[in-house]
Tab-separated table of C-alpha atoms in Angstrom:
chain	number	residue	atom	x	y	z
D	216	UNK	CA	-77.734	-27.787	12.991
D	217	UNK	CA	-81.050	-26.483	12.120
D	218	UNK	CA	-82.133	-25.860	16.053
D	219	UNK	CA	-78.802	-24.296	16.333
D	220	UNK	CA	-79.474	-21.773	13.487
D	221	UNK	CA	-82.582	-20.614	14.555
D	222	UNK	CA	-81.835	-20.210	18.050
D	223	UNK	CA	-79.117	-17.910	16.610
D	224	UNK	CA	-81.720	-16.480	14.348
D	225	UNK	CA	-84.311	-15.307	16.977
D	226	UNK	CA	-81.857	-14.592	19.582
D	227	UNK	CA	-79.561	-11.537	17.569
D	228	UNK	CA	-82.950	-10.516	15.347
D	229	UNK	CA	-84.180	-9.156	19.034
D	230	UNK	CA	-81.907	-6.113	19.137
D	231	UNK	CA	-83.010	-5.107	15.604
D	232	UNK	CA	-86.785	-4.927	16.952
D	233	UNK	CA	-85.657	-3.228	19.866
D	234	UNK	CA	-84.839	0.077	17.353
D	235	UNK	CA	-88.499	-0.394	16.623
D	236	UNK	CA	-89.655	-0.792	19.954
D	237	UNK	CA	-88.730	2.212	21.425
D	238	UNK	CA	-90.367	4.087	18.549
D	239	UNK	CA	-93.788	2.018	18.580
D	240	UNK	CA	-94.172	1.956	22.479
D	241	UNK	CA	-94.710	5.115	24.822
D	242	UNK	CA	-95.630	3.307	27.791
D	243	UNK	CA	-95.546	0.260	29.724
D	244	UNK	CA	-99.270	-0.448	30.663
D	245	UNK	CA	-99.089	-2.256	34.513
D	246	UNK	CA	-102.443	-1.616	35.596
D	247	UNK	CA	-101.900	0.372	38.604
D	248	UNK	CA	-98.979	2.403	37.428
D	249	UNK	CA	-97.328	3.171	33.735
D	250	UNK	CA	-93.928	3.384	32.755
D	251	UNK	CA	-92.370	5.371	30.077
D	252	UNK	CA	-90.772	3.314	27.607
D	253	UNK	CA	-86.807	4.363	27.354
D	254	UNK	CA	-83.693	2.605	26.695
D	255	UNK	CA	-83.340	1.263	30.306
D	256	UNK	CA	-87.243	0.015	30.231
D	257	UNK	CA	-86.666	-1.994	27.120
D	258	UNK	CA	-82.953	-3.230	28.142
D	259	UNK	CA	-85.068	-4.479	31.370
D	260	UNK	CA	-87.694	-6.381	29.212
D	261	UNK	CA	-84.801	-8.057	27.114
D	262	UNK	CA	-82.753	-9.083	29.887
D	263	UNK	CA	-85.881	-10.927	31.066
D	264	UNK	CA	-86.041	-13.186	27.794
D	265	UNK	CA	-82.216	-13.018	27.429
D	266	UNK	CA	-82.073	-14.025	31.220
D	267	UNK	CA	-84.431	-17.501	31.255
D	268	UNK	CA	-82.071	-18.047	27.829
D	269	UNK	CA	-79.355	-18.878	30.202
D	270	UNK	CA	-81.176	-19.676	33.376
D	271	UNK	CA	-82.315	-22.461	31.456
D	272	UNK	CA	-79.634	-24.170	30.420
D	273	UNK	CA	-78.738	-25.533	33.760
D	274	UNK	CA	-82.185	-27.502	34.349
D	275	UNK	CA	-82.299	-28.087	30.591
D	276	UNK	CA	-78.959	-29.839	31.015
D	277	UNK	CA	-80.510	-32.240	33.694
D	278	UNK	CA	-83.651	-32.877	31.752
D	279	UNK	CA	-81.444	-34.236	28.804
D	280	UNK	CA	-80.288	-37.173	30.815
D	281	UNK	CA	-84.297	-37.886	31.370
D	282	UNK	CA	-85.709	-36.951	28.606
D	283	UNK	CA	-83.356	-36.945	25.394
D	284	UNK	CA	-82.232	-34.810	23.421
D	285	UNK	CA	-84.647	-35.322	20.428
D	286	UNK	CA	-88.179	-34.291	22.452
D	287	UNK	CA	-86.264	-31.121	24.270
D	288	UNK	CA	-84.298	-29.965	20.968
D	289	UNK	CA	-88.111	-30.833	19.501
D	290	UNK	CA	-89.652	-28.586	22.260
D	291	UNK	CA	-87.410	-25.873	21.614
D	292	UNK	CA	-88.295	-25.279	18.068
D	293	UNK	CA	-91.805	-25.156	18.795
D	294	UNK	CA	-91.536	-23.212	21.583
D	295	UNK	CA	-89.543	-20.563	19.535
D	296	UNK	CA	-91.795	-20.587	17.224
D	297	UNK	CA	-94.525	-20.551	19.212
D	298	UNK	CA	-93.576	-17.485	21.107
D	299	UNK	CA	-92.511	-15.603	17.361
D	300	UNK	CA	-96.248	-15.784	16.835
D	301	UNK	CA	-97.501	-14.357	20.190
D	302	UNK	CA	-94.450	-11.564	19.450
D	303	UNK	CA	-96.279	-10.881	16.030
D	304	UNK	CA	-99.820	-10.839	17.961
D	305	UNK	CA	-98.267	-8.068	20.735
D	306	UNK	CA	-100.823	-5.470	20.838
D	307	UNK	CA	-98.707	-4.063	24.241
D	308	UNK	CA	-95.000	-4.115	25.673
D	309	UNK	CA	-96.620	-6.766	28.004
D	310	UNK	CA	-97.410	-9.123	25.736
D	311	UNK	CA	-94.029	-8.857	23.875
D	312	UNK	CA	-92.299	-9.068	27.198
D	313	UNK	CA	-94.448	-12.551	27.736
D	314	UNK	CA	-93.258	-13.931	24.301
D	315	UNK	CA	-89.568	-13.204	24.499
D	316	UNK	CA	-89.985	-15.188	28.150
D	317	UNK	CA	-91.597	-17.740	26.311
D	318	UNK	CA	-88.797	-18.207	23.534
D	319	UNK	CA	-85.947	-17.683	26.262
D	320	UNK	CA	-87.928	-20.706	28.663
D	321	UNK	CA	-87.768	-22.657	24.760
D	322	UNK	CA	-83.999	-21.776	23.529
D	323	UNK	CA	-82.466	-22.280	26.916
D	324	UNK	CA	-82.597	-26.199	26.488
D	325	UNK	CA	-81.043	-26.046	23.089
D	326	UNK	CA	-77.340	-26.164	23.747
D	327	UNK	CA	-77.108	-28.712	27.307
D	328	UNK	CA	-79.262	-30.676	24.591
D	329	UNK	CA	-77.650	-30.388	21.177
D	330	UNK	CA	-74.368	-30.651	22.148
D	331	UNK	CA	-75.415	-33.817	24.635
D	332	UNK	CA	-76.641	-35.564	21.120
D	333	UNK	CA	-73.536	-34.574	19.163
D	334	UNK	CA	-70.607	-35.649	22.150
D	335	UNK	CA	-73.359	-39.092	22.187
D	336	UNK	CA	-74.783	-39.713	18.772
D	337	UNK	CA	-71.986	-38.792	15.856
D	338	UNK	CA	-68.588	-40.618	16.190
D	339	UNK	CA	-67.062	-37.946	14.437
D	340	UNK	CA	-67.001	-35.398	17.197
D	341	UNK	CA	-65.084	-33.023	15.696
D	342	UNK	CA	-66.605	-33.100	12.724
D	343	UNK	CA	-70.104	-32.777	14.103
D	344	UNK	CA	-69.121	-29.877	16.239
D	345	UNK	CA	-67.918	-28.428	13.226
D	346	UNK	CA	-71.143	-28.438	11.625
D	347	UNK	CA	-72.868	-27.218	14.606
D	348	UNK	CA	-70.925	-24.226	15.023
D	349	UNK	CA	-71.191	-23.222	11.253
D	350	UNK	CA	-74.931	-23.742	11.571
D	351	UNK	CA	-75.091	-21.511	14.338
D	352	UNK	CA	-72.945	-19.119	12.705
D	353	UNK	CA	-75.240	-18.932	9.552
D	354	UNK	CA	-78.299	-18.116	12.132
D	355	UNK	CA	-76.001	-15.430	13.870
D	356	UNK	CA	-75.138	-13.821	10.281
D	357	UNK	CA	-78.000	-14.047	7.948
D	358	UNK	CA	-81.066	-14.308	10.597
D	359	UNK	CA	-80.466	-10.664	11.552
D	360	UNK	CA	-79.655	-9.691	7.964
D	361	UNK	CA	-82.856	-11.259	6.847
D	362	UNK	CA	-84.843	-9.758	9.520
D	363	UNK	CA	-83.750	-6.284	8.363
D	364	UNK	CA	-84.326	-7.354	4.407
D	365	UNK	CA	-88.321	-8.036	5.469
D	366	UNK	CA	-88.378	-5.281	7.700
D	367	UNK	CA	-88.126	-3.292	4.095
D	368	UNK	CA	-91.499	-4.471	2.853
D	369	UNK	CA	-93.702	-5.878	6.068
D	370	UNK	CA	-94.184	-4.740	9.657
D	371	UNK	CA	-92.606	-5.693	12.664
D	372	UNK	CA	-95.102	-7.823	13.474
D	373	UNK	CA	-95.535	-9.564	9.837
D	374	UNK	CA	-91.492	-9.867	10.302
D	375	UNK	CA	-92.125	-11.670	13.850
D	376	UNK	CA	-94.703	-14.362	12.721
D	377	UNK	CA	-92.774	-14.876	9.616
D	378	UNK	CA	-89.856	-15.675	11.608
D	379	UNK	CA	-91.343	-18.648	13.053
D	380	UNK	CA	-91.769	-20.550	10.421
D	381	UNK	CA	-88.488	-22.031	9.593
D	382	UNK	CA	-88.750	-23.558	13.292
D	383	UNK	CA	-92.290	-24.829	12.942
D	384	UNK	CA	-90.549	-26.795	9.491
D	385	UNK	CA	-87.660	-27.599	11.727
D	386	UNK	CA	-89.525	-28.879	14.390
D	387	UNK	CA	-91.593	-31.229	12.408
D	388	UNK	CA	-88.539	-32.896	11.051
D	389	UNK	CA	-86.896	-33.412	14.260
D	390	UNK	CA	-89.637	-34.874	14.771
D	391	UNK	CA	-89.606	-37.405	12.297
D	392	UNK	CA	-85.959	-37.913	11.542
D	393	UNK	CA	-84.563	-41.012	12.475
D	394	UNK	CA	-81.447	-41.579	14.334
D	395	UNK	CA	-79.728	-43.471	17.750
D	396	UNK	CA	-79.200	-40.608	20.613
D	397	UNK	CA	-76.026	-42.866	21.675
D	398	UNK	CA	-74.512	-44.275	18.735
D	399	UNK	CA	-70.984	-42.784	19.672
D	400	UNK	CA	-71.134	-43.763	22.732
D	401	UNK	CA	-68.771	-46.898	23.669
D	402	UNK	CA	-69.564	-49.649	26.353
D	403	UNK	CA	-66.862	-48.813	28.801
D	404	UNK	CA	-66.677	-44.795	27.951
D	405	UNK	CA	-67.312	-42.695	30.971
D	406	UNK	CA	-66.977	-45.840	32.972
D	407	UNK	CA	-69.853	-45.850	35.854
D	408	UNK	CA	-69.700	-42.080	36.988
D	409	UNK	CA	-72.495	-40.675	38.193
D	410	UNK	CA	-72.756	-37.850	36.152
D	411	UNK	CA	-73.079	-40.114	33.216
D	412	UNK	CA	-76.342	-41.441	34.542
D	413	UNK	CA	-77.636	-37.666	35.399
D	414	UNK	CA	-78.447	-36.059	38.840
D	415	UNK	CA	-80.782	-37.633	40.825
D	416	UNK	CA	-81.782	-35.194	43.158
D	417	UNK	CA	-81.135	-31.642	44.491
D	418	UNK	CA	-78.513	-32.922	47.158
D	419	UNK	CA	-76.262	-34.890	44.403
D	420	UNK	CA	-76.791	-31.434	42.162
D	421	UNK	CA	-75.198	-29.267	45.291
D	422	UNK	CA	-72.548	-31.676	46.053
D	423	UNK	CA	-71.293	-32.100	42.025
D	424	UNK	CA	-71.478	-28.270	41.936
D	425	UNK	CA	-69.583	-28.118	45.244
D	426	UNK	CA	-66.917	-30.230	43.753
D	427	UNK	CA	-66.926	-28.344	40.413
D	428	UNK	CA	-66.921	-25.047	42.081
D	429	UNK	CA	-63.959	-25.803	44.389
D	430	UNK	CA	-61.482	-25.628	41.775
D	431	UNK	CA	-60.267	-23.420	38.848
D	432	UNK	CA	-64.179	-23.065	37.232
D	433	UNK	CA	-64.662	-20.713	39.729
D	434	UNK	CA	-62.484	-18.196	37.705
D	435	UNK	CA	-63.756	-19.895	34.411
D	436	UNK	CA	-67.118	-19.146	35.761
D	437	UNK	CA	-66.501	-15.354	36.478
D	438	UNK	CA	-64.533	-15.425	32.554
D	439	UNK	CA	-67.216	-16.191	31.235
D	440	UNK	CA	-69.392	-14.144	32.954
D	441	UNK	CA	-67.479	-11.265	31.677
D	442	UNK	CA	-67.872	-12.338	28.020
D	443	UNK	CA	-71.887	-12.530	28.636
D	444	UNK	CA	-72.072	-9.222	29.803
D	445	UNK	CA	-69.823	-7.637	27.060
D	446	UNK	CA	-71.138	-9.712	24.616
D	447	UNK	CA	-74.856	-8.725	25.553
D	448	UNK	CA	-73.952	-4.801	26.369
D	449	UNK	CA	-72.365	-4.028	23.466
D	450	UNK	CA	-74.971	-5.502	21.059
D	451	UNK	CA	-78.627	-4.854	22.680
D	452	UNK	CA	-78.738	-1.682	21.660
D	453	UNK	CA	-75.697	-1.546	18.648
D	454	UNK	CA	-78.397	-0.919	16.073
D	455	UNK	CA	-80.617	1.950	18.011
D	456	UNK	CA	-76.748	3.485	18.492
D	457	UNK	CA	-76.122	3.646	15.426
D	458	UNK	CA	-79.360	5.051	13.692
D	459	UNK	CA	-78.124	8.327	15.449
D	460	UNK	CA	-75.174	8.741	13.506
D	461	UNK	CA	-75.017	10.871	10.375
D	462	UNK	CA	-73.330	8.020	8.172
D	463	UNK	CA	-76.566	5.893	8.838
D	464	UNK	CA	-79.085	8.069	7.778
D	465	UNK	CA	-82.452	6.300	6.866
D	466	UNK	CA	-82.631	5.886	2.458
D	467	UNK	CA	-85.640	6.282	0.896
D	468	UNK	CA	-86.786	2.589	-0.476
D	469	UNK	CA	-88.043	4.275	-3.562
D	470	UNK	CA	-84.848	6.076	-4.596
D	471	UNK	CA	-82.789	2.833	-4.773
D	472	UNK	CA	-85.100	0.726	-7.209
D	473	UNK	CA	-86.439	0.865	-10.615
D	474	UNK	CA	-89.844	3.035	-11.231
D	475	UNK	CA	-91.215	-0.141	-12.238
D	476	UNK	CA	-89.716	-2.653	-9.585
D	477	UNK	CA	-90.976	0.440	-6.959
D	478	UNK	CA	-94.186	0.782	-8.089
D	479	UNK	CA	-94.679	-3.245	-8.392
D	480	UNK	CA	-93.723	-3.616	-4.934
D	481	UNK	CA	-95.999	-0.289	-3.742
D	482	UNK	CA	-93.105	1.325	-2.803
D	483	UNK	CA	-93.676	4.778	-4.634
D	484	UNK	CA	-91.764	8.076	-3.652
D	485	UNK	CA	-93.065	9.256	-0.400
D	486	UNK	CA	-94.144	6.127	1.326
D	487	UNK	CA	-92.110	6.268	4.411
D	488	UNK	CA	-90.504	2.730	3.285
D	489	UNK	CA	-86.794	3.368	4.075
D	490	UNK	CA	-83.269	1.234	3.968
D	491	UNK	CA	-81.866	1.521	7.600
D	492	UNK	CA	-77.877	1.330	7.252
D	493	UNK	CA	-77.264	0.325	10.629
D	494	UNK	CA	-79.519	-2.746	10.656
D	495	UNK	CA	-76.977	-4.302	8.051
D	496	UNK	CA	-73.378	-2.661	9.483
D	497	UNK	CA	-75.006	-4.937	12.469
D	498	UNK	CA	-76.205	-7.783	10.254
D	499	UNK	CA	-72.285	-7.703	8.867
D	500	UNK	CA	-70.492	-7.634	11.832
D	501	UNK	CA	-72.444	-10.598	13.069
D	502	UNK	CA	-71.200	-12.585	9.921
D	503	UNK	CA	-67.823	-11.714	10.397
D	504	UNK	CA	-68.469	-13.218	13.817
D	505	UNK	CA	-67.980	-16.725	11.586
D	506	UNK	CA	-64.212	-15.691	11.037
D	507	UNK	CA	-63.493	-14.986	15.015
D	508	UNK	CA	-65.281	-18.420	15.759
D	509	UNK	CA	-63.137	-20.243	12.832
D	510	UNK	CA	-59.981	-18.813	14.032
D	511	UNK	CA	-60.216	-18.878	17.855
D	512	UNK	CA	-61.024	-23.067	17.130
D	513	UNK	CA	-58.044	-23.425	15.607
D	514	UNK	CA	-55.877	-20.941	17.948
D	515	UNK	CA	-57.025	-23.212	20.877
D	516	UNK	CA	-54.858	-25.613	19.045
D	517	UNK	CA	-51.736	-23.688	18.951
D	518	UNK	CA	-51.241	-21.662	22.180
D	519	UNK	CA	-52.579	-21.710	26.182
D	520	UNK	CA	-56.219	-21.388	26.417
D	521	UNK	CA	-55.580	-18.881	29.224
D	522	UNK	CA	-52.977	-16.483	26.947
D	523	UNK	CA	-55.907	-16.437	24.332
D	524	UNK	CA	-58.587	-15.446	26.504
D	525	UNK	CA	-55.777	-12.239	27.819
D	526	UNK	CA	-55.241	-11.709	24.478
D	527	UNK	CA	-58.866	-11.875	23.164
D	528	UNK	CA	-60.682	-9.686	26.368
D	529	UNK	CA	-57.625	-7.355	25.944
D	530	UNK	CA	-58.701	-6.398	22.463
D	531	UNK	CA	-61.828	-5.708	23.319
D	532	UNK	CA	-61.244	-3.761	25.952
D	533	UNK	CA	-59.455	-1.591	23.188
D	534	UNK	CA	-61.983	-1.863	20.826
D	535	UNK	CA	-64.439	-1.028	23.308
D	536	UNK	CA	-62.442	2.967	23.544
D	537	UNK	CA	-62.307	3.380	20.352
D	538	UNK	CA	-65.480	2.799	19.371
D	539	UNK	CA	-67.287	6.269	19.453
D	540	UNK	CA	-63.939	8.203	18.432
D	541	UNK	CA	-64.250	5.884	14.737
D	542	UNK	CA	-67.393	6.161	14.642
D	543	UNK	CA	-67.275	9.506	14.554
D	544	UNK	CA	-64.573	9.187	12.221
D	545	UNK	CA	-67.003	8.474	8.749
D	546	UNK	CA	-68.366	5.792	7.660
D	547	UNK	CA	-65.216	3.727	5.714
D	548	UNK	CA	-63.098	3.588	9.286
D	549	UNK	CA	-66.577	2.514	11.164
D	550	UNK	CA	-66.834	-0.285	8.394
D	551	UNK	CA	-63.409	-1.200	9.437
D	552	UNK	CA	-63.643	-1.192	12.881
D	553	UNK	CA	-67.080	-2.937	12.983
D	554	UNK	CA	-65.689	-5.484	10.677
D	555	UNK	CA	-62.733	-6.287	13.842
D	556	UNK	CA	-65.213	-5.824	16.809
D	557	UNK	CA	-67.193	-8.803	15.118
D	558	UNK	CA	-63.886	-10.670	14.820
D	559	UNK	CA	-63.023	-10.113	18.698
D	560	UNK	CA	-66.359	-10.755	19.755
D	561	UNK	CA	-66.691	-14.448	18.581
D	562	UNK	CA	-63.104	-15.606	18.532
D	563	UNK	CA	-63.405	-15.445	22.177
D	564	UNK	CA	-65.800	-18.357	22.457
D	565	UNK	CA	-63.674	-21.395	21.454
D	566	UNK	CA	-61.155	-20.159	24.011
D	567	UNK	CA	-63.905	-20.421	26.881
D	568	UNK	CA	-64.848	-23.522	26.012
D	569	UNK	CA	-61.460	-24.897	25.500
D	570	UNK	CA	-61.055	-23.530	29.069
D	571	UNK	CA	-63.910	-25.097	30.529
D	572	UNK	CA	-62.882	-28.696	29.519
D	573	UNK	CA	-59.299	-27.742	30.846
D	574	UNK	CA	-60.775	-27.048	33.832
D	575	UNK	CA	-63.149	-29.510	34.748
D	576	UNK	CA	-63.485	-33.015	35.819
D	577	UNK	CA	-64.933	-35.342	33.384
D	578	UNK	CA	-67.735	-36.936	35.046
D	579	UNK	CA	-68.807	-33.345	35.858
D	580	UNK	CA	-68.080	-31.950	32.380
D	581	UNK	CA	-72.073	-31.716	31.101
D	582	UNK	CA	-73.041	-30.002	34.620
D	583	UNK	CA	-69.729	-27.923	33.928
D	584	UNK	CA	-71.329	-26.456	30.487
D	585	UNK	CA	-75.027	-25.917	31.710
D	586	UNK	CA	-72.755	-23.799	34.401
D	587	UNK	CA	-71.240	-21.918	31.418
D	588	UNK	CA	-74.371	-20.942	29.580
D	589	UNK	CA	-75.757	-19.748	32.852
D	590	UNK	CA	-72.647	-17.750	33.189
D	591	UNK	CA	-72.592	-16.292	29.130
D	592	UNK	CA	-76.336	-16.237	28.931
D	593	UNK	CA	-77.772	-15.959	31.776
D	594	UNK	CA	-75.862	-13.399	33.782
D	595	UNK	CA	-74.506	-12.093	30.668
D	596	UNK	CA	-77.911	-11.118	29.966
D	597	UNK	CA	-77.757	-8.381	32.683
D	598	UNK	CA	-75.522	-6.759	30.243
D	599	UNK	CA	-78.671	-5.774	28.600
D	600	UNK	CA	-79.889	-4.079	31.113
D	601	UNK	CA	-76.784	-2.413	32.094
D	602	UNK	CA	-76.271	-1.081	28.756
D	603	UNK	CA	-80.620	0.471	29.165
D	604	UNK	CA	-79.628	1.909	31.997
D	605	UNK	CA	-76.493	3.279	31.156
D	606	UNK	CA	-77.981	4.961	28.036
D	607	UNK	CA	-81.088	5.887	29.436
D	608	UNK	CA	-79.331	7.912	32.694
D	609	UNK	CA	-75.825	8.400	31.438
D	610	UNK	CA	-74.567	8.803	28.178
D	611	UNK	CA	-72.798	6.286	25.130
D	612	UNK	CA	-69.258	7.223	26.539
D	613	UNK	CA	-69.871	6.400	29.799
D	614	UNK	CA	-71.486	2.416	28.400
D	615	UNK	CA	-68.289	2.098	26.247
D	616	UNK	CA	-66.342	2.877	29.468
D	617	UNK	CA	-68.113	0.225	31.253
D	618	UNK	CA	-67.941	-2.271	28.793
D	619	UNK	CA	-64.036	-1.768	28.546
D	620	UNK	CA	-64.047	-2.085	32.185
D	621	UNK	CA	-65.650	-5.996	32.152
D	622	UNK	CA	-62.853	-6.439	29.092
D	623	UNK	CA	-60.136	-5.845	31.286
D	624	UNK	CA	-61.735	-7.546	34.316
D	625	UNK	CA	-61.940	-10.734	31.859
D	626	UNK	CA	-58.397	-10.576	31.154
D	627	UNK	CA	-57.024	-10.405	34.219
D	628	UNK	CA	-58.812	-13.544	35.499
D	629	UNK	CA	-57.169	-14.772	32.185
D	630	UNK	CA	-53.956	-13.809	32.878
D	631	UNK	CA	-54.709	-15.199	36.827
D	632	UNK	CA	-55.099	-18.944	35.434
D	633	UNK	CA	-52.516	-18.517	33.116
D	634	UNK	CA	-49.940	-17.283	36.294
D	635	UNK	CA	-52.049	-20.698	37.869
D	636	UNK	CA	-51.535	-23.495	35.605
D	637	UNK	CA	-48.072	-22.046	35.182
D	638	UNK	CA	-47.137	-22.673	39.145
D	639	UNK	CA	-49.031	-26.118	38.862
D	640	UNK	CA	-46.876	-27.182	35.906
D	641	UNK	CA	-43.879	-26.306	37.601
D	642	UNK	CA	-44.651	-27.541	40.706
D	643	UNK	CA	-45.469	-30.702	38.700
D	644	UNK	CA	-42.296	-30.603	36.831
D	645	UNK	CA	-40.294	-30.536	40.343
D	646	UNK	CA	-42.094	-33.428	41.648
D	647	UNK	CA	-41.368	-35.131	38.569
């Protein structure tokens, strides 16, 4: 729960920075050459860290059947914070491209591993994954929103190194708590398949993803590689977006406190210290997030998987046209809105992964799910980059128009398993 958080944390605090990014860089020193830094430079520099995030997951997936999951999930949160302090040390867009490698080399083991302990070590499954997913929510909600509350008083870089901290703390207790890796897991469960005992070598990795790949994941695959990229394009660069509208105008620090709470904290009139609205519109749609992930869960209880994935991509394919018509609108309607984009944009999650066990063999299911975090997070990360590019050479419309575009792509591969697993059930029936 704690490594769960803070990957959360680190991972949605990154756009926030980015706003500060393009103001504190010009240029991308490369020796040779320089770049100017613009939207699509820095959307190229997060996909990188955002990229190995996902990459990741698919050798950190095979490592947990050699390693554990207590020394990886251990690595991890010194890793993260590890690469917080080089972030905090930047003196160059180099050196901050180096560190967000570093923590996306770190967080990509995370999930292959923490959900490996949970499905092993708690015999409460449910329960467990319960837990998880609120810890991860909290990280997704208040790790941005605290990241914007320090950002009030301290520098980026203050913000960065204080960051790492939490993981440092967690990381020490990981490594000292005491617990069995297996204790859920029965004598005859998962019987003698080989994925159970981990893949061996390269040829037994291409023939399990042979024989994963030559059913139905193939569309799960391409789902959720259309969630990634939506997911990642619409919320790289929702804070810099929204710093341009009138409604989020910067607040002087000063005017909001006490003359005597200001002046205690150095924060007289004329400072520069300012509240930035748009930090905590995106801090708040984040935490609404925890609403889409509670109710998808329990709507993969009560209808297809495949009807709530058409369902979910369809409204945010909506969502993703109306966006700069409300937010043009004033502020109460963009409140609003942002309040049901964070709702769509997490309670499409437990549908994916609903679908991915739906769709895959058992003794393939943990090579199945590194599969799906390279899909989400590592592809999806290219929806960083898009979303650079698209700003930087194009214009907000034209990224909205995109983004609706992958929405509607996502649906219809929905709405083509649905059609599927209809036929096969009736095909069963009629044998039957």
């Amino acid at each position: 729960m704690l490594a769960h958080g803070m990957v959360h944390t680190y991972e949605l605090s990154i756009p926030i920075f980015v706003s500060i990014w393009l103001v504190e860089f010009d240029v991308v020193n490369l020796g040779l050459t320089q770049l100017e830094v613009t939207a699509a430079t820095l959307g190229l520099v997060v996909t990188a860290g955002y990229g190995l995030f996902g990459v990741g997951a698919l050798p950190g997936g095979i490592l947990v059947d050699r390693l554990g999951s207590r020394r990886l999930i251990s690595l991890c949160l010194f890793g993260m914070a590890g690469s917080f302090v080089l972030l905090g040390l930047s003196p160059s867009l180099v050196v901050v491209t180096l560190a967000l490698l570093f923590w996306g080399a770190a967080a990509s083991v995370y999930h292959p591993a923490g959900l490996a302990l949970i499905s092993k070590g708690v015999e409460e499954r449910g329960t467990g994954f319960a837990y998880h997913g609120i810890a991860g929510n909290v990280g997704i909600g208040l790790g941005p929103l605290l990241t914007a509350i320090l950002l009030l008083f301290l520098d980026w870089t203050t913000v960065a190194i204080v960051l790492a901290v939490p993981a440092l703390g967690a990381g020490l207790y990981a490594t000292r708590a005491k617990f069995d890796e297996t204790a859920a897991v029965g004598a005859g469960e998962g019987g003698s398949s080989k994925a159970d005992a981990g893949v061996d070598s390269l040829g037994e990795l291409l023939s399990e993803s042979k024989r994963l790949f030559a059913g139905g994941f193939v569309v799960v695959f391409l789902v959720v590689m259309c969630s990634g990229l939506f997911y990642r394009g619409v919320l790289t660069f929702l804070p810099n977006l929204l710093e341009g509208l009138d409604a989020f105008a910067p607040v002087p620090l000063a005017s909001l406190l006490p003359a005597a709470v200001a002046d205690a904290l150095g924060v007289e009139a004329g400072s520069g210290r300012t509240l930035q609205p748009e930090r905590y519109f995106y801090s708040g749609l984040l935490m609404v997030g925890v609403l889409g992930q509670y109710a998808g869960g329990k709507l993969t209880d009560r209808l297809p998987v495949e009807y709530g994935l058409v369902g979910s991509f369809g409204g945010l394919a909506i969502l993703a046209v109306l966006f700069l018509p409300v937010a043009g609108a004033g502020l109460v309607p963009l409140l609003a809105f942002g309040a049901v984009l964070g709702f769509f944009l997490f309670v499409i999650q437990p549908f994916y992964q609903a679908t991915v066990a739906e769709y895959t063999p058992a003794g393939t299911r943990g090579l199945s799910y590194g599969f799906t975090y390279l899909g989400v997070f590592g592809v999806g990360a290219l929806g960083g980059a898009l979303a650079g590019a698209i700003l930087t050479y194009a214009t907000p419309a034209v990224l909205f128009t995109t983004l609706a575009g992958i929405a509607v792509l996502g649906a219809l591969f929905g709405l083509y398993l649905a059609r599927k697993n209809g036929s096969s059930a009736g095909s069963d029936a009629a044998s039957n």
